[in-house]
Amino acid sequence: MGKSTLLNALIGAELAVATRFPQTTRERQLGVWTTSQMQAVLVDTPGIHRAKSALNRFMVDEAIRGARSVDLLLLLAEVPALSDPELAAAWEPGEGARAALEALAALGKPISLVLTKVDRLHPPELLLPVIARWSALHDFAAVLPVSAHTGVGLDALRAHIAAGLPVQAPKFDEDQLSDRSMRWHAGERVRAALFRHLGDELPYACAVTIEAFKEQKRPPKDIIRATIHVERESQKAMVIGKGGQTIKQISIDARRAISGLTGRACDLFLNVTVTANWTRDPALMQRLGLHEAVGGES
């Protein structure tokens, strides 16, 4: 867990979908963090990684577009799980982490480094060589070690964000948490359920479209129809599972998550269809809703 987990910790709500898998965030979303003194609009983006497919290139472009538009740029990097001082002294950021730093440095903005999951280091002093290695690569505006799991460093990060905000009128109502619709968030909950119930690779080949979202008033309930898109017939069979058991568990899980977000009951109807090669075809990706957000900077 990384960016999305930290966003949720800062806002104090389970807004962004967080899984144990890398590169699960596909689109930018805004998390609105409002207090009695300030409002910060946090831009949650996909991670910057080596892009091979059209989908991955879209995700990296989303991240760079998000980085261009902010007043305060935070680079999040996980610390390694270390317990040996000799290994800590020899550790260096990986090739992917260096590439992400290079991409952000090219924007010419000050970058603050947020080192996440610091609770993985035992003893905590092993953080010092990790900071030294990162600091040798770039002159960061700040280095902020945090753990969303334990809360270590979150107050310092909150203070750093607040200090970097420009003085201007709030952009969102004080009770608004996101710029995305509940329909979009419902689709994300279905995607998260796919990651929880399928193998390590298959969820990356899945997309979710919400075909209908009806808010019933009496009794209060959401009635949602969604389609899960896969690339091959064999993948469709795996999503459905023997006797429909897998898709049933996915539906139960997603329905519970959607209800937790909305506070209302939810009826969720899932369909699985083959949309061949959608991860490699930009036109198909747009048809499935993956495109630059309206009003986003290019």
Coordinates of C-alpha atoms in Angstrom, one line a residue:
M1 CA 0.0 0.0 0.0
G2 CA 1.3 3.4 -0.9
K3 CA -0.1 6.6 -2.4
S4 CA -3.8 5.7 -2.0
T5 CA -3.3 4.5 1.6
L6 CA -1.6 7.7 2.5
L7 CA -4.3 9.8 0.8
N8 CA -6.9 8.0 2.9
A9 CA -4.9 8.6 6.1
L10 CA -4.6 12.3 5.4
I11 CA -8.2 12.8 4.6
G12 CA -9.5 10.5 7.3
A13 CA -11.8 8.5 5.0
E14 CA -11.5 5.4 2.8
L15 CA -11.8 7.4 -0.4
A16 CA -9.1 5.9 -2.6
V17 CA -9.0 2.2 -3.4
A18 CA -5.8 0.7 -1.9
T19 CA -4.6 -2.8 -2.6
R20 CA -1.3 -4.7 -2.0
F21 CA -0.6 -4.7 -5.7
P22 CA 1.5 -2.1 -7.5
Q23 CA 0.1 0.1 -10.4
T24 CA -3.5 -0.4 -9.4
T25 CA -4.4 3.3 -9.6
R26 CA -5.2 4.0 -13.2
E27 CA -6.7 7.5 -13.2
R28 CA -6.1 10.7 -11.3
Q29 CA -8.6 11.6 -8.6
L30 CA -8.7 14.6 -6.2
G31 CA -9.0 14.0 -2.5
V32 CA -10.3 17.1 -0.7
W33 CA -8.8 17.6 2.8
T34 CA -10.6 20.4 4.6
T35 CA -10.0 21.6 8.2
S36 CA -11.2 24.7 10.0
Q37 CA -8.0 26.5 8.9
M38 CA -7.4 25.3 5.4
Q39 CA -8.3 23.2 2.4
A40 CA -5.8 21.1 0.5
V41 CA -6.7 19.3 -2.8
L42 CA -4.6 16.2 -2.9
V43 CA -4.0 14.7 -6.4
D44 CA -3.8 10.9 -6.3
T45 CA -2.1 9.7 -9.5
P46 CA -0.9 6.4 -10.9
G47 CA 2.7 5.5 -10.1
I48 CA 5.4 6.4 -12.6
H49 CA 6.8 3.2 -14.0
R50 CA 8.2 1.7 -17.2
A51 CA 5.2 1.7 -19.6
K52 CA 4.9 -1.1 -22.2
S53 CA 1.2 -1.1 -23.1
A54 CA -1.1 1.7 -24.1
L55 CA -2.8 1.3 -20.7
N56 CA 0.5 1.8 -18.9
R57 CA 1.5 4.8 -21.1
F58 CA -1.9 6.3 -20.2
M59 CA -1.3 5.8 -16.5
V60 CA 2.2 7.4 -16.6
D61 CA 0.8 10.3 -18.6
E62 CA -1.9 10.7 -16.0
A63 CA 0.8 11.0 -13.3
I64 CA 2.9 13.5 -15.2
R65 CA -0.2 15.6 -16.0
G66 CA -1.1 15.6 -12.3
A67 CA 2.4 16.6 -11.2
R68 CA 2.4 19.6 -13.6
S69 CA -0.8 21.1 -12.0
V70 CA 0.1 21.1 -8.3
D71 CA 1.6 23.7 -6.0
L72 CA 3.5 21.1 -3.9
L73 CA 5.1 18.1 -5.5
L74 CA 5.5 15.0 -3.3
L75 CA 7.5 11.9 -4.5
L76 CA 6.4 8.9 -2.5
A77 CA 8.9 6.0 -2.2
E78 CA 8.6 2.9 -0.1
V79 CA 11.6 2.1 2.2
P80 CA 13.0 -1.4 1.9
A81 CA 12.2 -4.0 4.5
L82 CA 15.6 -4.1 6.2
S83 CA 16.9 -5.4 9.5
D84 CA 20.6 -5.8 8.6
P85 CA 22.9 -2.7 8.9
E86 CA 25.2 -4.0 6.2
L87 CA 22.4 -4.5 3.8
A88 CA 21.0 -1.0 4.6
A89 CA 24.4 0.5 4.0
A90 CA 24.6 -1.1 0.5
W91 CA 21.0 -0.4 -0.5
E92 CA 20.2 1.9 -3.4
P93 CA 16.9 3.1 -5.0
G94 CA 15.9 0.8 -7.8
E95 CA 15.9 1.6 -11.5
G96 CA 12.1 2.3 -11.5
A97 CA 12.4 4.7 -8.5
R98 CA 15.2 6.6 -10.2
A99 CA 13.2 6.8 -13.4
A100 CA 10.3 8.3 -11.5
L101 CA 12.6 10.9 -9.9
E102 CA 14.1 11.8 -13.3
A103 CA 10.6 12.3 -14.8
L104 CA 9.5 14.6 -12.0
A105 CA 12.8 16.5 -11.8
A106 CA 12.4 17.3 -15.5
L107 CA 9.3 19.5 -14.6
G108 CA 11.7 21.9 -12.8
K109 CA 9.6 22.1 -9.6
P110 CA 10.9 21.6 -6.0
I111 CA 10.3 18.0 -4.9
S112 CA 9.6 16.8 -1.4
L113 CA 10.5 13.1 -0.8
V114 CA 8.0 11.2 1.3
L115 CA 9.4 7.8 2.5
T116 CA 6.6 5.5 3.2
K117 CA 6.3 2.3 5.3
V118 CA 9.1 3.3 7.7
D119 CA 7.6 0.8 10.2
R120 CA 9.2 -1.9 8.1
L121 CA 12.7 -0.9 9.3
H122 CA 14.1 -2.6 12.4
P123 CA 15.8 -0.9 14.1
P124 CA 14.5 2.6 12.9
E125 CA 18.1 3.9 12.7
L126 CA 18.4 1.9 9.4
L127 CA 16.4 4.8 7.8
L128 CA 19.5 7.0 7.9
P129 CA 21.4 5.3 5.1
V130 CA 18.2 5.1 3.0
I131 CA 17.8 8.9 3.4
A132 CA 21.4 9.4 2.5
R133 CA 21.1 7.3 -0.7
W134 CA 18.1 9.3 -1.9
S135 CA 19.6 12.6 -0.9
A136 CA 22.6 11.8 -3.1
L137 CA 20.3 11.6 -6.1
H138 CA 18.5 15.0 -5.7
D139 CA 18.4 18.1 -3.7
F140 CA 14.9 17.6 -2.1
A141 CA 13.0 20.4 -0.6
A142 CA 12.3 18.1 2.3
V143 CA 12.5 14.5 3.3
L144 CA 9.5 13.2 5.3
P145 CA 9.5 9.6 6.7
V146 CA 5.9 8.4 7.3
S147 CA 3.9 5.3 8.0
A148 CA 0.2 5.4 7.2
H149 CA -0.2 2.2 9.2
T150 CA 1.2 3.4 12.5
G151 CA 0.7 7.2 12.0
V152 CA 4.4 8.0 12.3
G153 CA 5.3 11.2 10.6
L154 CA 1.7 12.1 9.4
D155 CA 1.5 15.2 11.5
A156 CA 4.8 16.5 10.1
L157 CA 3.6 15.7 6.6
R158 CA 0.3 17.5 7.2
A159 CA 2.2 20.5 8.5
H160 CA 4.5 20.5 5.4
I161 CA 1.5 20.4 3.1
A162 CA -0.3 23.2 4.9
A163 CA 2.9 25.4 4.8
G164 CA 3.2 24.9 1.1
L165 CA -0.4 25.9 0.1
P166 CA -1.1 29.2 -1.6
V167 CA -3.5 31.6 0.1
Q168 CA -6.8 31.5 -1.9
A169 CA -10.5 30.7 -1.5
P170 CA -11.5 27.0 -1.1
K171 CA -12.3 25.3 -4.4
F172 CA -14.7 22.7 -2.9
D173 CA -17.5 22.6 -0.3
E174 CA -16.3 21.7 3.2
D175 CA -18.1 18.3 3.1
Q176 CA -16.9 17.3 -0.3
L177 CA -14.2 14.6 -0.4
S178 CA -13.5 14.0 -4.1
D179 CA -14.0 15.4 -7.5
R180 CA -15.2 12.0 -8.8
S181 CA -18.8 10.9 -9.0
M182 CA -20.2 8.1 -6.9
R183 CA -20.6 6.1 -10.1
W184 CA -16.8 6.3 -10.7
H185 CA -16.1 5.3 -7.1
A186 CA -18.5 2.3 -7.5
G187 CA -16.4 1.1 -10.4
E188 CA -13.2 1.4 -8.4
R189 CA -14.7 -0.7 -5.7
V190 CA -15.5 -3.4 -8.2
R191 CA -11.9 -3.2 -9.5
A192 CA -10.5 -3.5 -6.0
A193 CA -12.6 -6.7 -5.4
L194 CA -11.1 -8.2 -8.6
F195 CA -7.7 -7.7 -7.1
R196 CA -8.7 -9.4 -3.9
H197 CA -10.3 -12.4 -5.4
L198 CA -8.3 -13.1 -8.6
G199 CA -4.7 -14.1 -9.2
D200 CA -1.8 -11.6 -9.3
E201 CA -1.9 -10.9 -13.1
L202 CA -5.6 -11.2 -14.2
P203 CA -6.9 -8.0 -12.5
Y204 CA -4.5 -5.9 -14.6
A205 CA -6.4 -7.2 -17.7
C206 CA -9.8 -6.2 -16.3
A207 CA -11.6 -2.9 -16.7
V208 CA -15.0 -2.0 -15.2
T209 CA -17.7 0.1 -16.7
I210 CA -20.8 1.2 -14.8
E211 CA -23.8 0.7 -17.1
A212 CA -26.5 2.0 -14.8
F213 CA -26.5 3.6 -11.3
K214 CA -29.9 4.3 -9.8
E215 CA -30.5 5.9 -6.4
Q216 CA -33.7 4.5 -5.1
K217 CA -35.3 6.7 -2.4
R218 CA -37.7 4.3 -0.6
P219 CA -36.2 2.3 0.8
P220 CA -32.8 4.1 0.3
K221 CA -30.8 1.9 -2.0
D222 CA -28.4 2.0 -4.9
I223 CA -29.1 -0.3 -7.9
I224 CA -26.0 -0.7 -9.9
R225 CA -25.3 -2.6 -13.1
A226 CA -21.6 -3.0 -14.1
T227 CA -19.6 -4.8 -16.8
I228 CA -16.2 -6.4 -16.2
H229 CA -14.2 -6.3 -19.4
V230 CA -11.4 -8.9 -20.0
E231 CA -9.3 -9.6 -23.0
R232 CA -9.7 -13.3 -23.6
E233 CA -12.4 -16.0 -23.2
S234 CA -10.1 -17.9 -20.8
Q235 CA -10.0 -14.8 -18.5
K236 CA -13.8 -14.5 -18.6
A237 CA -14.1 -18.1 -17.3
M238 CA -11.6 -17.4 -14.5
V239 CA -13.5 -14.2 -13.4
I240 CA -16.8 -16.1 -13.3
G241 CA -15.3 -19.2 -11.6
K242 CA -16.7 -22.7 -11.2
G243 CA -20.4 -22.5 -10.8
G244 CA -20.2 -18.7 -10.7
Q245 CA -18.6 -18.8 -7.2
T246 CA -15.8 -16.3 -8.0
I247 CA -18.0 -13.6 -9.5
K248 CA -20.4 -14.1 -6.6
Q249 CA -17.7 -13.4 -4.1
I250 CA -16.5 -10.4 -6.1
S251 CA -20.0 -9.0 -6.1
I252 CA -20.5 -9.5 -2.4
D253 CA -17.2 -7.8 -1.6
A254 CA -17.8 -4.9 -4.0
R255 CA -21.3 -4.4 -2.8
R256 CA -20.1 -4.2 0.8
A257 CA -17.4 -1.7 -0.1
I258 CA -19.9 0.5 -2.0
S259 CA -22.4 0.5 0.8
G260 CA -19.6 1.4 3.2
L261 CA -18.8 4.5 1.1
T262 CA -22.4 5.6 0.5
G263 CA -24.0 4.6 3.8
R264 CA -26.9 3.0 1.8
A265 CA -27.8 -0.5 0.8
C266 CA -26.7 -1.6 -2.6
D267 CA -27.9 -4.1 -5.2
L268 CA -25.0 -4.9 -7.6
F269 CA -25.4 -6.8 -10.8
L270 CA -22.2 -7.8 -12.6
N271 CA -21.7 -9.0 -16.2
V272 CA -18.4 -10.2 -17.7
T273 CA -17.6 -9.6 -21.4
V274 CA -14.6 -10.0 -23.7
T275 CA -13.2 -6.8 -25.1
A276 CA -10.2 -8.1 -26.9
N277 CA -6.9 -6.2 -26.6
W278 CA -8.4 -3.3 -24.7
T279 CA -5.2 -2.6 -22.8
R280 CA -3.3 -2.1 -26.1
D281 CA -5.9 -0.1 -28.0
P282 CA -6.3 3.6 -27.0
A283 CA -9.6 3.8 -28.8
L284 CA -11.0 0.9 -26.8
M285 CA -9.6 2.4 -23.6
Q286 CA -11.5 5.7 -24.3
R287 CA -14.6 3.7 -24.9
L288 CA -14.2 2.1 -21.5
G289 CA -13.8 5.5 -19.8
L290 CA -10.0 5.7 -19.6
H291 CA -9.2 9.2 -20.9
E292 CA -7.8 12.4 -19.7
A293 CA -10.1 14.0 -17.1
V294 CA -12.2 17.0 -18.3
G295 CA -10.3 20.1 -17.4
G296 CA -7.0 18.3 -16.8
E297 CA -3.8 19.9 -18.0
S298 CA -1.9 18.3 -20.8

